[in-house]
Amino acid sequence: MPTVHLLDYVAGNIRSLVNAIEKLGYEVDWIRSPEDVSKAEKLILPGVGHFGHCMTQLSQANYLPAIKKHIEAGKPFMGICVGLQALFQGSEEDPEVPGLGVIPSYLTHFDESDKSVPHIGWNNANTGGKVMYDLRPDSKYYYVHSYKSPYSKGTLEAQGWTVATGTYGTETFIGAIAKGNIYATQFHPEKSGVAGLRTIKAFLTGSGAQNLGADLPSDVASAGQKDGLTRRLIACLDVRTNDQGDLVVTKGDQYDVREKGADRNVRNLGKPVEMAKKYYESGADEVTFLNITSFRDCPLADLPMLEVLRQTSLTVFVPLTIGGGIRDTVDTDGTKVSALDIATMYFKSGADKVSIGSDAVLAAEEYYSLGKKLFGNTAIEQISRAYGRQAVVVSVDPKRVYVPKLDATRHAIVETKFPGPKGEAFCWYACTIKGGRETRDMDVVELTQAVEAMGAGEILLNCIDKDGTNSGFDLELIQQVKNAVKIPVIASSGAGNPGHFEEVFEKTTTDAALGAGMFHRGEYTVKQVKDFLQDKGLLIRQFDG
Ligand code: 1PR
């Protein structure tokens, strides 16, 4: 088997990259010391999280001279995400930390006055009609980053670089860049489905470096779709052990996952790994697993979920999120295990993001009780610091609380079009923990603003009243939270048909929408929803397998 060398220096989900490389028929050899770099023919530098953290790690382990030497020797080099950023002179993220300086440009933060940051989701790598590592104008690629290299047409090209761009709001940034033996992508090719595997293959086989910068055939160049970030559609699998002891995908109505009949069995809608693969092949932009009874189990005994991730990441090349039980805990033998340790186990097993529910509410309560001060000790802060903001999702499980008038509560209120049982015209959304079993005196605005301050990168916004009802998303809740935070929001709960997805994208500014029951019960496929949205003129990504 041909070999590629991967530099193992940084936290994050490298498993998916290894899986992608192995799927393409290559073997991964690890580089564990600077001396190993000289043995590499083809070298890949992956990276997630913080620019400064990555560069400092590389520098302290004395990797930087070895990487430079590899590049200068003309050997194939590929940088991914922060691995691309490392090639630049530096980044606004950590102004004191220098980059490798191979590309004479500097990274800046996205303007967040008019859009969510981080930039998370599927966007173009538009080569401007040029040949570049099998990047195609009609494909979309998965990005997740807050800092970007601004693109100024012609500048880098004049120095021999071929550049592919993405557009986010009014900003155009470098999505991929190549010259000679160097290829680097800001997007994650290992998470970009078939399109991503294609570009990794072009690097591995060496075909990508040939014809670099030549004109694409006109029929290919003109096959492009509109630039920009697509609407993200996420398939969610609630997973738990049923009464027979099998790990199953289940689905509740307002969080009650048991059948309505006398025996009250846990609803069994299928096997997690198989269903995740089915949704990936139908075009899901991401797959989320929620381990919904984790609050009862010891997470470390919860090895089946780790195996689910390992198996899923062998065949599913889009981002995987895992939620449930991410909190400091004590193992059965009395050993203390931090939320960060648990997250690390999940990342090593193939997760790209972890989702925190109950623990986030408790941390937010403490944040307010301490006068909005942070001490770096919450699970969100620790995981965000180690793996980057983009790796931390906070899952919110709110319930509507109706009130008769605006000043009836201290909480952030919505004037609702759907009055309460006594005709109440207002409501607020109370956060819950333990899968909705316990309601706390905290509203969704308080919670989401607190976790944003702690370093969460995204909000998964469920709604217990809407869950499993097939009656559409709670638009009032979603817009209230969107107005409260800058980080992306995933709308969840209530989707029953493709029109509900159109509605949430048209009537709110949500960044993504999630469906569960309608897909599990086979009422609609992910592809049908995407075809519908595309027909309505929304920008979406189709599975290009
Ligand atoms: O508190 O950090 O251990 O995390 C537990 C996680 O499990 C949380 O993310 C919480 O939302 C989730 N959870 C707990 N109990 C349930 C339950 O259903 N009994 N499921 C549960 C949450 C909601 C969505 C669902 C959407 C869409 N599930 O994920 O998929 O509502 O459904 P629909 O499209 O069919 O309407 P912690």
Coordinates of C-alpha atoms and ligand atoms in Angstrom, one line a residue:
M1 CA 0.0 0.0 0.0
P2 CA 1.4 3.5 -0.8
T3 CA 2.1 5.6 2.3
V4 CA 1.4 9.2 3.3
H5 CA 2.9 10.7 6.5
L6 CA 0.6 12.6 8.9
L7 CA 1.9 14.9 11.5
D8 CA 0.3 14.0 14.8
Y9 CA 0.9 17.1 17.0
V10 CA -2.4 18.6 17.8
A11 CA -5.7 17.7 19.4
G12 CA -8.7 17.1 17.2
N13 CA -10.4 14.5 15.1
I14 CA -7.6 13.0 13.0
R15 CA -9.4 9.7 12.8
S16 CA -11.6 10.9 10.0
L17 CA -8.6 12.0 8.0
V18 CA -7.0 8.6 8.5
N19 CA -10.3 6.9 7.5
A20 CA -10.5 9.0 4.4
I21 CA -6.9 8.3 3.4
E22 CA -7.3 4.5 4.0
K23 CA -10.6 4.5 2.1
L24 CA -8.6 5.9 -0.9
G25 CA -6.2 2.9 -0.6
Y26 CA -3.3 4.6 1.2
E27 CA -1.6 3.8 4.5
V28 CA -0.9 6.4 7.1
D29 CA 2.5 6.6 8.8
W30 CA 2.7 8.8 11.8
I31 CA 5.3 11.5 12.3
R32 CA 6.0 11.7 16.0
S33 CA 9.3 13.6 16.0
P34 CA 11.0 16.2 13.7
E35 CA 13.5 13.5 12.6
D36 CA 10.6 11.5 11.1
V37 CA 9.7 14.4 8.8
S38 CA 12.8 13.7 6.6
K39 CA 11.5 10.2 6.0
A40 CA 8.3 11.5 4.5
E41 CA 7.7 11.7 0.8
K42 CA 4.1 13.0 1.0
L43 CA 3.4 15.0 4.2
I44 CA 0.0 16.2 5.5
L45 CA -0.3 18.8 8.2
P46 CA -3.8 18.7 9.7
G47 CA -5.0 21.2 12.2
V48 CA -8.0 22.4 14.2
G49 CA -8.6 25.0 16.8
H50 CA -6.4 27.9 17.7
F51 CA -3.7 29.3 15.3
G52 CA -1.4 30.2 18.2
H53 CA -1.9 26.9 20.0
C54 CA -1.1 24.9 16.9
M55 CA 1.9 27.0 15.9
T56 CA 3.3 27.0 19.4
Q57 CA 2.9 23.2 19.6
L58 CA 4.7 22.8 16.3
S59 CA 7.4 25.3 17.4
Q60 CA 8.0 23.8 20.8
A61 CA 8.4 20.3 19.4
N62 CA 10.8 21.8 16.9
Y63 CA 8.8 20.8 13.8
L64 CA 8.9 24.1 12.0
P65 CA 12.4 23.8 10.5
A66 CA 11.6 20.2 9.4
I67 CA 8.4 21.2 7.7
K68 CA 10.1 24.1 5.9
K69 CA 12.8 21.8 4.7
H70 CA 10.3 19.3 3.4
I71 CA 8.5 22.1 1.5
E72 CA 11.8 23.6 0.1
A73 CA 12.9 20.2 -1.0
G74 CA 9.9 20.2 -3.4
K75 CA 8.2 17.2 -1.7
P76 CA 4.4 17.1 -1.7
F77 CA 2.9 18.9 1.2
M78 CA -0.8 19.4 2.1
G79 CA -2.1 21.6 4.9
I80 CA -5.6 21.4 6.2
C81 CA -7.6 24.1 8.0
V82 CA -5.1 25.5 10.6
G83 CA -2.5 23.5 8.5
L84 CA -3.3 26.0 5.7
Q85 CA -3.2 28.9 8.1
A86 CA 0.3 27.8 9.3
L87 CA 1.6 28.7 5.8
F88 CA 0.7 32.3 6.3
Q89 CA 2.8 35.1 7.9
G90 CA 0.5 35.3 11.0
S91 CA -3.0 35.7 12.2
E92 CA -5.0 38.3 14.1
E93 CA -6.0 35.4 16.4
D94 CA -2.6 35.4 18.0
P95 CA -0.6 38.4 16.7
E96 CA 2.6 37.5 18.5
V97 CA 2.9 34.0 17.1
P98 CA 4.5 33.9 13.6
G99 CA 3.4 31.5 10.9
L100 CA 5.7 29.8 8.5
G101 CA 5.6 32.8 6.1
V102 CA 5.4 30.7 3.0
I103 CA 2.4 32.7 1.8
P104 CA 2.9 36.5 2.1
S105 CA -0.4 37.3 3.7
Y106 CA -2.0 37.7 7.1
L107 CA -5.2 36.1 8.5
T108 CA -8.0 38.3 9.9
H109 CA -11.3 37.7 11.8
F110 CA -14.5 37.5 9.8
D111 CA -16.7 40.6 10.2
E112 CA -19.5 39.4 12.5
S113 CA -21.6 42.5 12.2
D114 CA -23.8 41.0 9.5
K115 CA -23.4 37.2 9.9
S116 CA -22.7 34.3 12.3
V117 CA -19.1 33.6 13.2
P118 CA -17.5 31.0 13.1
H119 CA -18.2 30.4 9.5
I120 CA -19.6 26.8 9.7
G121 CA -20.9 24.8 6.8
W122 CA -20.7 24.1 3.1
N123 CA -19.2 26.7 0.8
N124 CA -17.4 26.9 -2.5
A125 CA -13.8 26.5 -3.4
N126 CA -14.1 28.5 -6.6
T127 CA -11.0 28.2 -8.7
G128 CA -12.0 30.8 -11.2
G129 CA -12.1 28.3 -14.0
K130 CA -8.6 26.9 -13.3
V131 CA -7.6 23.3 -12.8
M132 CA -6.7 22.7 -9.1
Y133 CA -6.6 19.3 -7.3
D134 CA -9.9 18.2 -8.8
L135 CA -11.9 20.9 -7.1
R136 CA -15.1 21.3 -9.0
P137 CA -17.2 24.4 -9.5
D138 CA -20.4 22.4 -8.8
S139 CA -19.2 21.0 -5.5
K140 CA -19.4 22.4 -2.0
Y141 CA -16.8 21.8 0.8
Y142 CA -17.1 21.9 4.6
Y143 CA -15.6 24.8 6.4
V144 CA -15.3 25.7 10.0
H145 CA -13.2 28.7 11.0
S146 CA -13.4 32.3 12.4
Y147 CA -10.2 33.6 10.8
K148 CA -9.6 33.8 7.1
S149 CA -7.2 35.1 4.6
P150 CA -8.9 37.9 2.7
Y151 CA -8.7 37.4 -1.1
S152 CA -7.5 40.1 -3.4
K153 CA -7.8 39.0 -7.0
G154 CA -4.5 38.7 -8.8
T155 CA -2.1 39.4 -5.9
L156 CA -1.1 35.9 -5.0
E157 CA -1.7 34.7 -8.6
A158 CA 1.0 37.1 -9.7
Q159 CA 3.4 35.2 -7.4
G160 CA 2.5 31.9 -9.0
W161 CA -0.2 30.7 -6.6
T162 CA -3.4 29.2 -7.8
V163 CA -6.2 30.2 -5.5
A164 CA -9.8 28.9 -4.9
T165 CA -12.2 31.1 -3.0
G166 CA -15.3 31.0 -0.8
T167 CA -17.7 33.8 -0.2
Y168 CA -19.3 34.5 3.1
G169 CA -21.6 37.5 3.3
T170 CA -19.7 40.2 1.5
E171 CA -16.3 38.7 2.3
T172 CA -14.3 36.6 -0.2
F173 CA -11.6 34.5 1.4
I174 CA -9.1 31.8 0.4
G175 CA -10.6 28.4 0.5
A176 CA -7.7 26.5 -1.0
I177 CA -4.3 27.5 -2.4
A178 CA -1.6 25.7 -4.3
K179 CA 1.8 26.2 -5.9
G180 CA 4.3 23.6 -7.1
N181 CA 4.5 20.9 -4.4
I182 CA 2.2 22.8 -1.9
Y183 CA -1.5 22.3 -1.6
A184 CA -3.6 23.6 1.3
T185 CA -7.3 23.8 2.1
Q186 CA -9.1 26.0 4.6
F187 CA -12.0 23.5 4.4
H188 CA -11.9 20.0 5.8
P189 CA -11.7 17.6 2.8
E190 CA -12.1 14.6 5.1
K191 CA -15.5 16.1 6.1
S192 CA -16.5 17.2 2.6
G193 CA -18.1 14.0 1.4
V194 CA -17.3 12.6 -2.0
A195 CA -16.0 16.0 -3.2
G196 CA -13.5 16.1 -0.3
L197 CA -12.3 12.6 -0.9
R198 CA -11.7 13.5 -4.6
T199 CA -9.4 16.3 -3.7
I200 CA -7.4 14.3 -1.1
K201 CA -7.0 11.6 -3.9
A202 CA -5.7 14.2 -6.3
F203 CA -3.0 15.1 -3.7
L204 CA -2.2 11.5 -2.8
T205 CA -1.8 10.3 -6.4
G206 CA 0.1 13.4 -7.4
S207 CA -2.4 14.2 -10.2
G208 CA -3.4 17.4 -8.5
A209 CA -0.1 19.0 -9.0
Q210 CA -0.3 18.4 -12.8
N211 CA -1.9 21.0 -14.9
L212 CA -2.3 23.1 -11.9
G213 CA -3.6 26.5 -12.9
A214 CA -4.5 25.4 -16.5
D215 CA -8.0 26.4 -17.8
L216 CA -10.8 23.9 -16.9
P217 CA -12.7 22.6 -19.9
S218 CA -15.4 25.1 -20.6
D219 CA -18.3 22.6 -19.9
V220 CA -16.8 21.9 -16.5
A221 CA -16.1 25.5 -15.7
S222 CA -19.6 26.6 -16.5
A223 CA -21.3 23.8 -14.4
G224 CA -20.8 25.8 -11.3
Q225 CA -23.5 26.7 -8.8
K226 CA -24.0 30.0 -6.9
D227 CA -21.2 30.8 -4.5
G228 CA -21.8 31.1 -0.8
L229 CA -22.7 29.2 2.3
T230 CA -25.5 26.7 1.9
R231 CA -28.4 26.2 4.3
R232 CA -27.3 23.2 6.4
L233 CA -29.6 20.2 6.9
I234 CA -28.7 18.0 9.8
A235 CA -30.1 14.5 10.6
C236 CA -30.3 13.8 14.3
L237 CA -30.3 10.4 16.0
D238 CA -31.4 10.1 19.6
V239 CA -29.8 7.0 20.8
R240 CA -30.4 4.9 24.0
T241 CA -30.4 1.4 25.3
N242 CA -33.8 -0.2 25.0
D243 CA -35.4 -2.5 27.6
Q244 CA -33.7 -5.5 25.8
G245 CA -30.3 -3.9 26.3
D246 CA -29.7 -3.0 22.6
L247 CA -28.5 0.4 21.5
V248 CA -31.2 1.8 19.3
V249 CA -32.2 5.0 17.5
T250 CA -35.4 6.2 19.2
K251 CA -37.6 9.3 18.9
G252 CA -39.9 10.9 21.4
D253 CA -43.0 13.0 21.4
Q254 CA -42.1 16.0 23.6
Y255 CA -39.3 13.8 24.8
D256 CA -41.3 10.8 25.7
V257 CA -39.7 8.0 23.8
R258 CA -41.9 5.1 24.9
E259 CA -44.7 3.6 22.9
K260 CA -48.2 4.6 23.8
G261 CA -49.4 1.0 24.3
A262 CA -49.7 -0.8 27.6
D263 CA -46.1 -2.3 27.6
R264 CA -44.5 1.2 27.0
N265 CA -41.5 -0.1 25.2
V266 CA -38.8 2.3 24.1
R267 CA -39.5 3.1 20.4
N268 CA -36.9 1.3 18.3
L269 CA -36.5 3.0 14.9
G270 CA -33.3 1.3 13.8
K271 CA -29.5 0.9 14.2
P272 CA -27.4 4.0 14.7
V273 CA -24.5 3.2 12.4
E274 CA -26.7 2.0 9.5
M275 CA -29.0 5.0 9.8
A276 CA -26.2 7.5 9.9
K277 CA -24.8 6.0 6.7
K278 CA -28.2 6.2 5.0
Y279 CA -28.6 9.9 5.9
Y280 CA -25.0 10.7 4.7
E281 CA -25.8 9.0 1.3
S282 CA -29.0 10.9 1.1
G283 CA -27.2 14.2 1.5
A284 CA -27.3 15.1 5.2
D285 CA -24.8 17.9 5.8
E286 CA -24.0 16.6 9.3
V287 CA -25.1 13.8 11.5
T288 CA -25.7 14.3 15.2
F289 CA -26.0 11.5 17.8
L290 CA -27.6 12.4 21.1
N291 CA -27.1 9.8 23.9
I292 CA -30.3 10.8 25.6
T293 CA -30.1 8.8 28.8
S294 CA -26.5 9.6 29.6
F295 CA -27.4 11.4 32.8
R296 CA -28.3 8.0 34.3
D297 CA -25.2 6.1 33.1
C298 CA -21.6 6.5 33.9
P299 CA -20.2 7.9 30.6
L300 CA -17.1 5.8 30.7
A301 CA -19.1 2.6 30.8
D302 CA -20.8 4.0 27.8
L303 CA -18.4 2.4 25.4
P304 CA -21.1 1.5 22.8
M305 CA -21.3 5.1 21.8
L306 CA -17.6 5.3 21.2
E307 CA -17.9 2.2 19.0
V308 CA -20.9 3.8 17.1
L309 CA -18.7 6.8 16.3
R310 CA -15.7 4.6 15.2
Q311 CA -17.9 2.6 12.9
T312 CA -19.8 5.6 11.6
S313 CA -16.7 7.6 10.8
L314 CA -15.5 4.7 8.5
T315 CA -18.2 5.4 6.0
V316 CA -19.6 8.9 6.8
F317 CA -17.5 11.8 5.6
V318 CA -19.4 14.7 7.0
P319 CA -19.2 16.2 10.4
L320 CA -20.3 14.1 13.3
T321 CA -21.5 15.6 16.6
I322 CA -22.0 13.6 19.8
G323 CA -24.0 14.7 22.8
G324 CA -25.0 13.3 26.2
G325 CA -23.0 12.9 29.3
I326 CA -20.3 15.5 28.6
R327 CA -19.5 16.7 32.1
D328 CA -17.1 16.1 35.0
T329 CA -17.8 12.8 36.5
V330 CA -16.5 10.0 38.6
D331 CA -15.9 6.6 37.1
T332 CA -17.2 3.4 38.7
D333 CA -13.8 2.8 40.3
G334 CA -13.8 6.2 41.9
T335 CA -11.4 7.9 39.4
K336 CA -12.3 11.5 38.6
V337 CA -12.8 12.1 34.9
S338 CA -13.2 15.5 33.5
A339 CA -15.6 16.6 30.8
L340 CA -12.5 17.3 28.7
D341 CA -11.3 13.7 29.1
I342 CA -14.7 12.5 27.9
A343 CA -14.7 14.9 25.0
T344 CA -11.2 13.7 24.1
M345 CA -12.4 10.1 24.0
Y346 CA -15.2 11.1 21.7
F347 CA -12.9 13.1 19.4
K348 CA -10.5 10.2 19.2
S349 CA -13.3 8.0 18.2
G350 CA -14.3 10.2 15.2
A351 CA -16.5 13.0 16.6
D352 CA -15.9 16.5 15.3
K353 CA -18.0 18.3 17.8
V354 CA -19.4 17.5 21.3
S355 CA -22.7 18.8 22.4
I356 CA -23.3 19.7 26.0
G357 CA -26.8 20.0 27.5
S358 CA -27.4 19.8 31.3
D359 CA -23.9 20.8 32.3
A360 CA -24.1 24.0 30.2
V361 CA -27.2 25.2 32.2
L362 CA -25.5 24.5 35.5
A363 CA -22.4 26.4 34.3
A364 CA -24.5 29.3 33.1
E365 CA -26.2 29.5 36.5
E366 CA -22.8 29.7 38.2
Y367 CA -21.6 32.3 35.6
Y368 CA -24.5 34.7 36.6
S369 CA -24.2 34.0 40.3
L370 CA -20.5 35.0 40.1
G371 CA -21.3 38.3 38.4
K372 CA -20.6 37.1 34.8
K373 CA -17.0 36.2 35.6
L374 CA -15.2 33.3 34.0
F375 CA -12.5 31.2 35.6
G376 CA -11.7 28.8 32.8
N377 CA -12.9 25.8 34.7
T378 CA -16.2 25.0 33.0
A379 CA -16.4 22.1 30.5
I380 CA -17.2 24.5 27.7
E381 CA -14.2 26.7 28.4
Q382 CA -11.9 23.7 28.8
I383 CA -13.0 21.9 25.6
S384 CA -13.1 25.1 23.6
R385 CA -9.6 26.0 24.7
A386 CA -8.2 22.6 23.8
Y387 CA -10.1 21.9 20.6
G388 CA -11.4 25.2 19.4
R389 CA -14.8 27.0 19.7
Q390 CA -16.1 25.1 16.7
A391 CA -15.9 21.8 18.5
V392 CA -18.3 22.8 21.2
V393 CA -22.1 22.8 20.6
V394 CA -24.5 23.6 23.4
S395 CA -27.8 21.7 23.2
V396 CA -30.7 23.6 24.7
D397 CA -33.9 21.9 25.8
P398 CA -36.4 24.7 26.4
K399 CA -40.1 24.7 27.4
R400 CA -42.6 27.5 26.8
V401 CA -43.9 29.3 29.9
Y402 CA -46.9 31.5 29.2
V403 CA -47.4 34.8 31.0
P404 CA -50.3 37.2 30.8
K405 CA -48.3 40.5 30.4
L406 CA -44.9 41.8 29.5
D407 CA -43.7 42.6 33.1
A408 CA -45.0 39.3 34.6
T409 CA -41.4 37.9 34.7
R410 CA -37.8 39.0 34.7
H411 CA -37.2 36.7 31.8
A412 CA -36.7 37.5 28.1
I413 CA -40.2 37.5 26.7
V414 CA -41.7 36.9 23.3
E415 CA -45.1 38.2 22.2
T416 CA -46.6 35.1 20.8
K417 CA -48.9 34.4 17.9
F418 CA -49.9 31.2 19.7
P419 CA -51.6 32.3 22.9
G420 CA -51.4 30.0 26.0
P421 CA -54.3 27.9 27.5
K422 CA -55.7 30.9 29.3
G423 CA -55.2 33.2 26.3
E424 CA -51.8 34.5 27.6
A425 CA -50.3 36.6 24.8
F426 CA -46.7 36.3 26.0
C427 CA -44.2 33.5 26.8
W428 CA -40.6 32.9 27.8
Y429 CA -38.6 29.8 27.2
A430 CA -37.3 28.1 30.4
C431 CA -34.2 25.9 30.1
T432 CA -34.4 22.4 31.4
I433 CA -31.8 19.7 32.3
K434 CA -31.8 15.9 32.3
G435 CA -33.8 15.6 29.1
G436 CA -36.5 18.0 30.2
R437 CA -37.1 16.4 33.5
E438 CA -36.1 19.4 35.6
T439 CA -36.9 23.0 34.7
R440 CA -34.6 25.8 35.8
D441 CA -35.1 29.5 36.4
M442 CA -33.1 30.5 33.4
D443 CA -34.3 31.6 30.0
V444 CA -32.8 30.7 26.6
V445 CA -31.4 34.2 26.1
E446 CA -29.5 34.0 29.4
L447 CA -28.2 30.5 28.7
T448 CA -27.1 31.1 25.1
Q449 CA -25.4 34.4 25.9
A450 CA -23.6 32.8 28.8
V451 CA -22.3 29.8 26.8
E452 CA -21.3 32.1 24.0
A453 CA -19.1 34.0 26.5
M454 CA -17.7 30.7 27.7
G455 CA -16.6 29.8 24.2
A456 CA -19.3 27.6 22.7
G457 CA -19.3 27.6 18.9
E458 CA -22.8 26.7 18.1
I459 CA -26.3 26.4 19.6
L460 CA -28.5 23.3 19.0
L461 CA -31.9 24.7 19.8
N462 CA -34.4 22.1 20.6
C463 CA -38.0 22.8 21.7
I464 CA -39.7 20.3 24.0
D465 CA -43.2 21.6 23.1
K466 CA -42.5 21.0 19.4
D467 CA -40.5 17.8 19.6
G468 CA -42.1 15.0 17.6
T469 CA -45.2 17.0 16.8
N470 CA -44.6 17.3 13.0
S471 CA -46.1 20.8 13.2
G472 CA -43.1 22.8 12.2
F473 CA -40.3 24.6 14.1
D474 CA -40.9 27.1 16.8
L475 CA -40.0 30.2 14.8
E476 CA -40.5 32.6 17.7
L477 CA -38.0 30.8 19.9
I478 CA -35.5 30.4 17.0
Q479 CA -35.5 34.1 16.2
Q480 CA -35.3 35.1 19.8
V481 CA -32.1 33.1 20.2
K482 CA -30.7 34.2 16.8
N483 CA -31.1 37.8 17.9
A484 CA -29.3 37.1 21.2
V485 CA -26.1 35.6 19.9
K486 CA -23.5 35.8 17.1
I487 CA -22.6 32.1 17.0
P488 CA -24.6 29.9 14.6
V489 CA -27.9 28.4 15.6
I490 CA -29.3 25.0 14.5
A491 CA -33.1 25.0 14.6
S492 CA -34.5 21.7 15.9
S493 CA -37.8 20.1 16.9
G494 CA -41.1 19.9 15.0
A495 CA -40.0 19.2 11.4
G496 CA -42.7 17.2 9.7
N497 CA -42.4 17.9 6.0
P498 CA -40.0 19.7 3.5
G499 CA -42.1 22.9 3.8
H500 CA -41.2 23.3 7.4
F501 CA -37.5 23.6 6.5
E502 CA -38.3 26.2 3.9
E503 CA -40.4 28.1 6.5
V504 CA -37.6 28.1 9.1
F505 CA -35.0 29.3 6.5
E506 CA -37.3 31.9 5.0
K507 CA -38.9 33.3 8.2
T508 CA -35.9 33.2 10.6
T509 CA -32.2 33.8 10.2
T510 CA -31.3 30.3 11.5
D511 CA -28.0 28.9 10.2
A512 CA -29.1 25.3 10.0
A513 CA -32.1 23.1 10.6
L514 CA -32.3 19.6 12.0
G515 CA -34.8 16.8 11.5
A516 CA -35.3 13.5 13.2
G517 CA -38.6 11.7 13.3
M518 CA -39.8 12.4 9.7
F519 CA -36.6 10.8 8.4
H520 CA -36.6 7.9 10.9
R521 CA -40.2 7.0 10.1
G522 CA -39.4 7.1 6.4
E523 CA -41.9 9.8 5.7
Y524 CA -39.4 11.8 3.7
T525 CA -35.7 11.4 2.8
V526 CA -33.1 14.0 3.3
K527 CA -32.7 14.2 -0.5
Q528 CA -36.4 15.0 -0.9
V529 CA -36.1 17.9 1.5
K530 CA -33.1 19.2 -0.3
D531 CA -34.6 18.8 -3.7
F532 CA -37.6 20.7 -2.4
L533 CA -35.5 23.5 -1.0
Q534 CA -33.5 23.7 -4.2
D535 CA -36.7 24.1 -6.2
K536 CA -37.7 26.9 -3.9
G537 CA -34.4 28.7 -4.8
L538 CA -32.5 28.1 -1.6
L539 CA -28.8 27.4 -1.8
I540 CA -28.2 23.8 -0.6
R541 CA -25.6 21.1 -1.1
Q542 CA -26.5 18.0 -3.0
F543 CA -24.7 14.7 -2.3
D544 CA -22.3 14.4 -5.2
G545 CA -21.4 10.7 -4.9
Ligands
1PR1 O1 -27.7 16.7 29.2 O2 -25.5 16.9 28.2 O3 -26.3 14.7 29.0 O4 -27.3 15.8 27.0 C1 -28.4 15.0 26.8 C2 -28.9 15.3 25.4 O5 -29.9 14.4 25.1 C3 -29.4 16.7 25.2 O6 -28.8 17.1 23.9 C4 -30.9 16.5 25.1 O7 -31.4 17.4 24.1 C5 -31.0 15.1 24.6 N1 -32.2 14.5 25.1 C6 -32.4 14.1 26.4 N2 -33.7 13.5 26.5 C7 -34.2 13.5 25.3 C8 -35.5 12.9 24.9 O8 -35.9 13.0 23.7 N3 -36.1 12.2 25.8 N4 -33.5 14.3 23.1 C9 -33.3 14.1 24.4 C10 -33.5 15.4 22.5 C11 -34.4 16.4 20.7 C12 -33.8 16.5 19.4 C13 -34.8 15.9 18.4 C14 -35.5 17.0 17.8 C15 -36.1 16.8 16.5 N5 -34.0 15.2 21.3 O9 -32.6 16.0 19.2 O10 -34.1 15.1 17.6 O11 -36.5 17.5 18.7 O12 -37.1 15.9 16.6 P1 -38.3 15.9 15.5 O13 -37.7 16.4 14.2 O14 -38.7 14.5 15.4 O15 -39.3 16.8 16.0 P2 -26.7 16.0 28.5

